[in-house]
């Protein structure tokens, strides 16, 4: 993905004089700082350099800067900038710098002919971003993927939970059903994770010994899908007709949903007339989806029985389980586990040693067992995971449509949004807001230790603050706590087994590509 650097100095420096008075909390820790910088990207902090933050009653009410350009032409030009000429980061950064505002108007892909209205109000700072979580102010109906919605032919003809607004009765039914799934299988999570990932690491070690380096992503995705099947349903998909095809089937199905807002790394003259201008026809992936559906329908019998008791048909429940497992959870792990390896790997041996010491000491003091209580006794491990969620959230984009005329506030100004206008937030800017976080572009593993825990309210990866909880009345990820748990388990399994590791990092259409070049077995 293209990225360019503007000739002006880093915009983060514009805030340095404000930090002592604008940050609500400072990070205090007895641990020596260990950092991994985003050295390949410029700082992205943007704000007005002349207006100091103040209480909302004193914020100036300003007109939202920016425009959408000429009909049809403007959205196409912005799409080319977004995918090819600038790339995502520079697309937002350059406009925020141009308007000297973290709130502005722009077009979001895909635009013509897939999206009828690509116009959005962009919010980039940690304060204005919060409007996207307030369902009293914004509607979330059919906005999961943004300014367009994939065909329901890709989900069995149903509008899946992710596309429902909390005001819709079906939202409560389906979210309660997912809560039931998570609660009913909670005792299986830790043992199934340990078993699955022990097998993964043993396999990686063998390949590393014979080849000198080993790709993590492909075997990691196989392990993730197997773990989800085993922990959710007690059935390993590898042992069914789906075999080892699960991750490939999911990748193809997800591509047909997200192609309009992805770039596959191909030239614009190939991607523009195909995936960005017209939808990929759903029938091309129908057989693949049916194989996935058959696995879930045959494996989740008792859960589907419960769904019927809740007033949900077995078919609708199965399509929702499939989506929650394959798109939401597996899709998140496909992106996030490589990200954890990237950031912790880059941080180096000192952090690895501290994590190994903490994790092994707690496990030993808990009788050699990994339990929920034991995980809570590992502050550095927990912080290192939260920091990975902060610096590179797996789902970067959130949308909401204004339910009424409303005022949104950045640190420096207030802006009026009209009823029906689409609000878009690019989360990596909000969670790297320099008025909230020190050294926002650096991975600081102990950022959330001690008093730093107060900053968790600004970690937003789950479509809500980390300090909040998913309910039927909000759009926060139903599996938020589950994802945090298994992310912690991943780090624990890694460092109970290894003192340190080394990696090479590449790119992929979704997240990072990780090649492991060294695994140093536990020596203490």
Coordinates of C-alpha atoms in Angstrom, one line a residue:
X1 CA 0.0 0.0 0.0
X2 CA 1.3 3.4 -1.0
X3 CA 2.5 5.8 1.6
X4 CA 4.2 9.2 1.1
X5 CA 5.8 11.6 3.6
X6 CA 4.9 15.3 3.5
X7 CA 7.8 17.8 3.4
X8 CA 6.6 19.5 6.6
X9 CA 7.9 18.3 10.0
X10 CA 6.1 15.7 12.0
X11 CA 2.7 17.0 13.2
X12 CA 3.0 15.3 16.5
X13 CA 5.5 18.0 17.5
X14 CA 2.7 20.6 17.3
X15 CA 1.2 19.0 20.5
X16 CA 4.3 18.8 22.6
X17 CA 3.6 22.0 24.4
X18 CA 0.0 20.9 25.2
X19 CA 0.7 17.5 26.6
X20 CA 1.4 18.4 30.2
X21 CA -2.0 20.0 30.5
X22 CA -4.1 17.9 28.2
X23 CA -3.4 14.3 29.1
X24 CA -5.7 12.9 31.8
X25 CA -3.2 10.3 33.0
X26 CA 0.4 9.5 32.9
X27 CA 2.0 6.1 32.7
X28 CA 3.8 4.9 35.8
X29 CA 5.5 1.7 36.0
X30 CA 8.5 0.1 37.8
X31 CA 9.4 -1.7 34.6
X32 CA 12.1 -0.3 32.4
X33 CA 10.5 1.1 29.2
X34 CA 10.6 -1.2 26.2
X35 CA 9.5 0.3 23.0
X36 CA 9.0 -0.7 19.4
X37 CA 8.5 2.3 17.0
X38 CA 6.5 2.5 13.9
X39 CA 9.6 3.5 12.1
X40 CA 8.2 2.9 8.6
X41 CA 5.3 5.4 9.1
X42 CA 5.3 9.1 9.8
X43 CA 3.6 10.3 12.9
X44 CA -0.1 10.8 12.4
X45 CA -1.2 13.1 15.2
X46 CA -3.2 15.9 13.7
X47 CA -4.8 18.9 15.4
X48 CA -5.2 22.7 15.3
X49 CA -1.9 24.1 16.6
X50 CA -3.5 27.3 17.9
X51 CA -6.5 26.3 19.9
X52 CA -6.0 24.7 23.3
X53 CA -8.5 22.0 24.5
X54 CA -11.1 23.3 27.0
X55 CA -14.4 22.3 28.3
X56 CA -17.3 21.8 25.8
X57 CA -19.1 25.0 26.8
X58 CA -16.1 27.0 25.5
X59 CA -15.4 25.1 22.3
X60 CA -15.9 27.2 19.2
X61 CA -18.6 25.9 16.9
X62 CA -17.0 25.6 13.5
X63 CA -18.2 24.5 10.0
X64 CA -16.9 21.1 9.1
X65 CA -14.1 21.7 6.6
X66 CA -13.7 19.7 3.3
X67 CA -15.9 18.9 0.4
X68 CA -16.9 15.9 -1.7
X69 CA -15.9 17.2 -5.1
X70 CA -17.9 16.9 -8.3
X71 CA -20.5 14.2 -8.5
X72 CA -19.1 10.9 -9.6
X73 CA -15.6 12.4 -10.3
X74 CA -14.9 13.4 -6.7
X75 CA -15.6 9.9 -5.2
X76 CA -13.5 8.3 -8.0
X77 CA -10.6 10.6 -7.4
X78 CA -10.7 10.0 -3.7
X79 CA -10.9 6.3 -4.2
X80 CA -7.7 6.4 -6.3
X81 CA -6.0 8.4 -3.6
X82 CA -7.2 6.0 -0.9
X83 CA -6.0 2.8 -2.6
X84 CA -3.2 3.8 -4.9
X85 CA -1.8 7.3 -4.9
X86 CA -1.6 7.9 -1.1
X87 CA -2.8 4.8 0.8
X88 CA -5.1 4.8 3.8
X89 CA -2.8 6.5 6.3
X90 CA -1.7 9.4 4.0
X91 CA -5.2 9.8 2.7
X92 CA -6.5 10.8 6.1
X93 CA -3.3 12.5 7.3
X94 CA -2.9 14.8 4.3
X95 CA -6.5 16.0 4.5
X96 CA -6.4 16.5 8.3
X97 CA -3.2 18.6 7.8
X98 CA -4.8 20.5 4.9
X99 CA -7.8 21.5 6.9
X100 CA -6.0 21.7 10.3
X101 CA -8.8 19.6 11.8
X102 CA -9.4 16.0 12.9
X103 CA -13.0 16.4 11.7
X104 CA -13.6 16.9 8.0
X105 CA -15.6 15.8 5.0
X106 CA -14.4 13.3 2.5
X107 CA -15.5 10.4 0.3
X108 CA -15.0 6.8 1.4
X109 CA -14.6 3.8 -1.0
X110 CA -16.1 2.1 -2.8
X111 CA -18.3 4.9 -4.3
X112 CA -19.7 4.4 -7.8
X113 CA -21.3 2.1 -8.7
X114 CA -21.4 0.0 -5.6
X115 CA -22.2 2.7 -3.0
X116 CA -25.0 5.1 -3.7
X117 CA -23.6 7.7 -1.3
X118 CA -19.9 7.7 -0.4
X119 CA -20.0 11.1 1.5
X120 CA -18.9 10.9 5.1
X121 CA -17.9 13.1 8.0
X122 CA -14.5 11.8 9.1
X123 CA -13.5 11.8 12.8
X124 CA -9.9 11.0 13.7
X125 CA -9.2 12.1 17.3
X126 CA -10.0 10.1 20.4
X127 CA -12.6 12.5 21.6
X128 CA -14.8 12.9 18.5
X129 CA -14.5 9.2 17.8
X130 CA -16.6 8.3 20.8
X131 CA -19.8 9.5 19.0
X132 CA -19.7 6.3 16.9
X133 CA -20.4 4.2 20.1
X134 CA -23.4 6.2 21.2
X135 CA -26.4 4.4 19.8
X136 CA -28.7 7.2 21.0
X137 CA -27.0 9.5 18.5
X138 CA -26.0 7.2 15.6
X139 CA -27.8 4.4 13.8
X140 CA -25.8 1.2 12.9
X141 CA -28.2 -0.4 10.5
X142 CA -26.5 -2.1 7.6
X143 CA -23.2 -0.1 8.2
X144 CA -20.9 -2.9 9.3
X145 CA -18.8 -2.6 6.1
X146 CA -19.4 1.1 5.6
X147 CA -21.1 3.0 2.8
X148 CA -22.2 -0.3 1.1
X149 CA -23.6 -3.6 2.3
X150 CA -22.7 -6.9 0.8
X151 CA -25.4 -9.0 -0.7
X152 CA -27.4 -11.1 1.8
X153 CA -27.0 -13.9 -0.8
X154 CA -23.6 -14.3 0.9
X155 CA -25.2 -15.0 4.3
X156 CA -28.1 -17.3 3.4
X157 CA -30.5 -14.5 2.6
X158 CA -30.4 -13.1 6.2
X159 CA -29.2 -9.8 7.6
X160 CA -26.7 -11.0 10.1
X161 CA -26.4 -9.5 13.6
X162 CA -23.4 -7.3 12.6
X163 CA -25.7 -5.4 10.3
X164 CA -28.6 -4.9 12.8
X165 CA -29.1 -1.8 14.8
X166 CA -29.8 -2.3 18.5
X167 CA -33.3 -0.8 18.0
X168 CA -34.3 -3.8 15.9
X169 CA -35.9 -6.6 18.0
X170 CA -33.9 -9.3 16.2
X171 CA -30.7 -7.7 17.4
X172 CA -31.5 -8.6 21.0
X173 CA -32.5 -12.1 20.1
X174 CA -29.3 -12.8 18.1
X175 CA -26.9 -11.1 20.5
X176 CA -28.3 -13.0 23.5
X177 CA -27.9 -16.2 21.4
X178 CA -24.2 -15.4 20.9
X179 CA -23.8 -14.7 24.6
X180 CA -25.3 -18.1 25.3
X181 CA -22.8 -19.8 23.0
X182 CA -19.9 -18.1 24.7
X183 CA -21.1 -18.8 28.2
X184 CA -22.1 -22.4 27.6
X185 CA -18.6 -23.3 26.2
X186 CA -16.4 -21.2 28.5
X187 CA -14.9 -24.2 30.3
X188 CA -13.6 -25.6 27.1
X189 CA -11.6 -22.5 26.0
X190 CA -8.4 -22.8 28.0
X191 CA -7.8 -26.6 27.6
X192 CA -8.7 -26.6 23.8
X193 CA -6.5 -23.6 23.3
X194 CA -3.5 -25.2 25.1
X195 CA -4.0 -28.4 23.2
X196 CA -4.3 -26.8 19.8
X197 CA -1.5 -24.3 20.1
X198 CA 0.9 -26.9 21.6
X199 CA 0.4 -28.8 18.4
X200 CA 1.0 -25.7 16.3
X201 CA 4.2 -24.7 18.0
X202 CA 5.5 -28.3 17.8
X203 CA 4.9 -28.3 14.1
X204 CA 6.5 -24.8 13.7
X205 CA 9.6 -26.0 15.5
X206 CA 10.0 -29.0 13.2
X207 CA 9.6 -26.9 10.0
X208 CA 12.0 -24.3 11.4
X209 CA 14.6 -27.0 12.1
X210 CA 14.4 -28.4 8.6
X211 CA 13.9 -25.2 6.6
X212 CA 15.6 -22.5 8.7
X213 CA 12.5 -20.3 8.7
X214 CA 8.8 -20.9 8.7
X215 CA 5.7 -18.9 7.8
X216 CA 3.3 -18.4 10.7
X217 CA 0.2 -17.2 9.0
X218 CA -1.0 -20.4 7.1
X219 CA -0.5 -22.9 10.0
X220 CA -1.7 -20.2 12.4
X221 CA -4.9 -19.9 10.5
X222 CA -5.4 -23.7 10.5
X223 CA -4.8 -23.7 14.3
X224 CA -7.2 -20.8 14.9
X225 CA -10.1 -22.4 12.9
X226 CA -9.5 -25.8 14.6
X227 CA -9.5 -24.2 18.0
X228 CA -12.7 -22.4 17.4
X229 CA -14.5 -25.5 16.2
X230 CA -13.2 -27.5 19.2
X231 CA -14.0 -24.9 21.8
X232 CA -17.4 -23.8 20.4
X233 CA -18.8 -27.1 19.3
X234 CA -16.5 -29.9 20.4
X235 CA -15.8 -30.8 16.8
X236 CA -12.5 -30.3 15.0
X237 CA -13.3 -29.3 11.4
X238 CA -10.2 -31.2 10.2
X239 CA -12.0 -34.4 11.3
X240 CA -15.1 -33.6 9.2
X241 CA -15.8 -33.3 5.4
X242 CA -14.4 -29.7 5.5
X243 CA -10.9 -31.1 6.3
X244 CA -8.2 -28.5 6.1
X245 CA -10.1 -26.4 3.6
X246 CA -11.7 -24.1 6.2
X247 CA -9.4 -21.1 6.2
X248 CA -9.3 -21.1 2.3
X249 CA -13.1 -21.3 2.1
X250 CA -13.4 -18.4 4.6
X251 CA -10.8 -16.3 2.8
X252 CA -12.7 -16.6 -0.5
X253 CA -16.1 -15.9 1.1
X254 CA -14.8 -12.9 3.0
X255 CA -13.2 -11.5 -0.2
X256 CA -16.5 -11.5 -1.9
X257 CA -17.9 -9.3 0.9
X258 CA -14.9 -7.0 1.4
X259 CA -13.4 -6.7 -2.1
X260 CA -14.9 -3.2 -2.7
X261 CA -12.9 -1.8 0.2
X262 CA -9.7 -3.8 -0.2
X263 CA -6.7 -3.7 -2.5
X264 CA -5.1 -6.9 -3.4
X265 CA -1.8 -5.3 -4.5
X266 CA -2.7 -5.4 -8.2
X267 CA -2.4 -2.4 -10.5
X268 CA -5.3 0.1 -10.5
X269 CA -6.3 -0.7 -14.1
X270 CA -7.1 -4.3 -13.0
X271 CA -8.7 -3.7 -9.6
X272 CA -10.8 -0.6 -10.4
X273 CA -13.1 -2.1 -13.1
X274 CA -13.4 -5.4 -11.3
X275 CA -13.5 -5.4 -7.5
X276 CA -14.0 -1.6 -6.9
X277 CA -16.7 -0.8 -9.4
X278 CA -18.9 -3.8 -9.5
X279 CA -19.7 -6.5 -6.9
X280 CA -18.3 -9.9 -7.3
X281 CA -21.3 -12.2 -8.1
X282 CA -22.3 -14.2 -5.0
X283 CA -23.0 -17.4 -6.9
X284 CA -19.3 -17.9 -7.5
X285 CA -18.8 -18.7 -3.8
X286 CA -22.1 -20.4 -3.2
X287 CA -20.7 -24.0 -3.0
X288 CA -17.8 -22.9 -0.8
X289 CA -20.2 -21.2 1.6
X290 CA -22.5 -24.3 1.6
X291 CA -19.5 -26.4 2.8
X292 CA -19.0 -24.1 5.7
X293 CA -22.7 -24.0 6.5
X294 CA -22.9 -27.8 6.5
X295 CA -20.1 -28.0 9.0
X296 CA -21.7 -25.6 11.4
X297 CA -25.2 -27.1 11.0
X298 CA -24.0 -30.6 11.7
X299 CA -21.6 -29.6 14.6
X300 CA -23.8 -27.1 16.5
X301 CA -26.9 -29.2 17.0
X302 CA -27.4 -28.4 20.7
X303 CA -26.8 -24.7 20.2
X304 CA -29.4 -24.7 17.3
X305 CA -31.8 -26.4 19.7
X306 CA -31.3 -23.5 22.1
X307 CA -31.8 -21.0 19.4
X308 CA -35.2 -22.4 18.6
X309 CA -36.2 -22.1 22.2
X310 CA -35.2 -18.4 21.9
X311 CA -37.5 -18.0 18.9
X312 CA -34.8 -18.1 16.3
X313 CA -35.0 -20.5 13.4
X314 CA -32.2 -23.1 13.1
X315 CA -31.2 -21.8 9.7
X316 CA -30.9 -18.1 10.8
X317 CA -29.0 -19.2 14.0
X318 CA -26.6 -21.3 11.9
X319 CA -25.9 -18.5 9.5
X320 CA -25.2 -16.2 12.4
X321 CA -22.9 -18.7 14.2
X322 CA -21.0 -19.1 10.9
X323 CA -20.6 -15.4 10.5
X324 CA -19.6 -14.8 14.1
X325 CA -17.1 -17.6 14.0
X326 CA -15.6 -17.2 10.5
X327 CA -15.9 -13.5 9.8
X328 CA -15.8 -11.9 13.2
X329 CA -13.6 -14.2 15.4
X330 CA -11.5 -16.1 12.9
X331 CA -11.1 -13.0 10.8
X332 CA -9.9 -11.1 13.9
X333 CA -7.4 -13.8 14.9
X334 CA -6.1 -14.0 11.3
X335 CA -5.1 -10.4 11.6
X336 CA -4.4 -10.0 15.3
X337 CA -2.2 -13.0 16.2
X338 CA 0.4 -12.0 13.6
X339 CA 0.2 -8.5 14.9
X340 CA 1.0 -9.7 18.4
X341 CA 4.0 -11.5 17.1
X342 CA 5.1 -8.5 15.1
X343 CA 4.9 -6.0 17.9
X344 CA 6.3 -8.2 20.7
X345 CA 8.9 -9.6 18.3
X346 CA 10.1 -6.2 17.4
X347 CA 10.3 -5.1 21.0
X348 CA 13.2 -7.5 21.5
X349 CA 14.8 -9.9 24.0
X350 CA 14.5 -7.7 27.1
X351 CA 10.7 -7.7 26.9
X352 CA 10.7 -11.4 26.0
X353 CA 12.7 -12.1 29.2
X354 CA 10.3 -10.1 31.4
X355 CA 7.3 -11.8 29.9
X356 CA 8.7 -15.2 30.3
X357 CA 9.7 -14.5 33.9
X358 CA 6.2 -13.2 34.8
X359 CA 4.3 -15.8 33.0
X360 CA 6.3 -18.8 34.3
X361 CA 6.4 -17.5 37.8
X362 CA 2.6 -17.1 38.0
X363 CA 2.0 -20.5 36.4
X364 CA 4.3 -22.1 39.0
X365 CA 2.6 -20.3 41.9
X366 CA -0.8 -21.6 40.6
X367 CA 0.3 -25.2 40.7
X368 CA 1.4 -25.3 37.0
X369 CA -2.1 -24.5 35.8
X370 CA -3.3 -21.7 33.4
X371 CA -6.5 -20.4 34.8
X372 CA -8.5 -17.2 34.4
X373 CA -7.3 -16.1 37.9
X374 CA -3.7 -16.8 36.9
X375 CA -4.0 -14.6 33.8
X376 CA -5.2 -11.7 35.9
X377 CA -1.9 -12.0 37.9
X378 CA 0.2 -11.1 34.8
X379 CA 0.1 -7.3 34.5
X380 CA 2.8 -7.0 31.9
X381 CA 1.4 -9.7 29.7
X382 CA -2.1 -8.1 29.9
X383 CA -0.7 -4.7 29.1
X384 CA 1.4 -6.0 26.2
X385 CA -1.8 -7.5 24.6
X386 CA -3.8 -4.3 25.2
X387 CA -1.0 -2.2 23.6
X388 CA -1.1 -4.4 20.5
X389 CA -4.9 -3.8 20.3
X390 CA -4.3 0.0 20.7
X391 CA -1.5 0.5 18.2
X392 CA -3.0 -1.6 15.4
X393 CA -6.7 -2.4 16.0
X394 CA -7.8 -5.4 13.9
X395 CA -10.9 -3.6 12.7
X396 CA -9.8 0.0 11.9
X397 CA -13.0 1.5 10.5
X398 CA -16.3 2.3 12.2
X399 CA -19.4 3.9 10.8
X400 CA -22.7 5.5 12.1
X401 CA -25.5 7.5 10.6
X402 CA -26.7 10.5 12.6
X403 CA -30.2 9.9 14.0
X404 CA -30.8 13.6 14.5
X405 CA -29.0 16.9 14.2
X406 CA -26.1 16.7 16.7
X407 CA -22.9 18.3 17.8
X408 CA -19.7 16.3 17.8
X409 CA -16.6 17.6 19.7
X410 CA -12.9 17.2 19.0
X411 CA -10.3 18.4 21.5
X412 CA -10.3 21.8 20.0
X413 CA -13.7 22.6 18.4
X414 CA -17.4 21.5 18.0
X415 CA -19.1 20.7 14.7
X416 CA -22.7 20.3 13.7
X417 CA -23.7 17.1 11.9
X418 CA -27.1 16.9 10.2
X419 CA -29.6 14.1 10.6
X420 CA -28.9 11.3 8.1
X421 CA -25.2 12.2 7.5
X422 CA -22.7 9.3 7.7
X423 CA -20.0 9.6 10.3
X424 CA -16.8 7.6 9.7
X425 CA -13.9 7.0 12.1
X426 CA -10.5 5.6 11.3
X427 CA -9.6 4.0 14.6
X428 CA -5.8 3.9 14.3
X429 CA -5.7 7.7 14.5
X430 CA -8.0 7.8 17.5
X431 CA -6.0 5.3 19.4
X432 CA -2.8 7.1 18.6
X433 CA -4.1 10.5 19.6
X434 CA -1.1 12.4 21.0
X435 CA -3.3 14.4 23.3
X436 CA -4.2 11.1 25.1
X437 CA -1.1 8.9 24.7
X438 CA 2.5 9.7 25.2
X439 CA 4.7 8.4 22.3
X440 CA 1.5 7.2 20.5
X441 CA 3.3 5.7 17.5
X442 CA 5.5 3.5 19.7
X443 CA 4.6 0.1 21.0
X444 CA 5.1 0.5 24.8
X445 CA 4.3 -2.9 26.4
X446 CA 3.9 -1.6 29.9
X447 CA 1.7 1.3 28.9
X448 CA -1.4 -0.1 30.8
X449 CA 0.4 -1.2 34.0
X450 CA -0.5 0.5 37.2
X451 CA -2.1 3.9 36.8
X452 CA -1.9 3.2 33.0
X453 CA -4.9 1.0 33.4
X454 CA -7.0 4.2 33.4
X455 CA -6.0 4.7 29.8
X456 CA -7.9 1.5 28.8
X457 CA -11.0 3.6 28.2
X458 CA -9.2 4.8 25.1
X459 CA -8.5 1.3 23.7
X460 CA -11.4 0.9 21.2
X461 CA -10.8 -2.2 19.1
X462 CA -14.1 -3.9 20.1
X463 CA -16.3 -1.1 18.8
X464 CA -16.4 0.4 22.2
X465 CA -14.1 1.4 25.1
X466 CA -12.2 -1.5 26.7
X467 CA -13.7 -0.5 30.0
X468 CA -17.2 -1.0 28.7
X469 CA -19.0 -4.3 28.2
X470 CA -21.1 -5.7 25.3
X471 CA -24.8 -5.7 25.9
X472 CA -27.9 -6.2 23.7
X473 CA -28.3 -2.4 23.8
X474 CA -24.9 -1.6 22.2
X475 CA -22.8 -2.6 19.2
X476 CA -19.8 -3.7 21.1
X477 CA -18.4 -7.0 20.0
X478 CA -20.3 -9.8 21.7
X479 CA -17.0 -11.8 21.9
X480 CA -14.9 -9.0 23.3
X481 CA -13.9 -10.8 26.5
X482 CA -13.4 -14.1 24.6
X483 CA -11.0 -12.4 22.2
X484 CA -9.0 -10.7 25.0
X485 CA -8.8 -14.1 26.8
X486 CA -7.5 -16.1 23.8
X487 CA -5.0 -13.3 22.9
X488 CA -3.6 -13.5 26.4
X489 CA -3.5 -17.3 26.1
X490 CA -1.5 -16.9 22.9
X491 CA 1.2 -14.8 24.6
X492 CA 1.2 -17.1 27.6
X493 CA 1.6 -20.3 25.5
X494 CA 4.4 -18.6 23.5
X495 CA 6.5 -17.6 26.6
X496 CA 5.9 -20.6 28.7
X497 CA 7.5 -22.5 25.8
X498 CA 10.2 -20.0 24.5
X499 CA 12.6 -17.5 26.0
X500 CA 12.7 -15.5 22.9
X501 CA 11.9 -15.5 19.2
X502 CA 12.9 -13.6 16.0
X503 CA 10.7 -12.8 13.0
X504 CA 10.6 -11.2 9.6
X505 CA 7.6 -9.0 8.8
X506 CA 5.9 -8.7 5.5
X507 CA 2.5 -7.4 4.3
X508 CA -0.7 -9.0 3.2
X509 CA -4.1 -7.7 2.1
X510 CA -5.3 -8.2 5.7
X511 CA -2.7 -7.5 8.3
X512 CA 0.9 -8.7 8.4
X513 CA 2.7 -11.7 7.1
X514 CA 5.0 -13.2 9.7
X515 CA 8.0 -15.5 9.1
X516 CA 9.6 -17.0 12.2
X517 CA 13.4 -17.2 11.9
X518 CA 14.3 -18.3 15.5
X519 CA 12.6 -19.9 18.5
X520 CA 14.7 -20.2 21.6
X521 CA 13.3 -22.9 23.8
X522 CA 12.7 -22.2 27.5
X523 CA 15.9 -22.3 29.6
X524 CA 14.5 -21.5 33.1

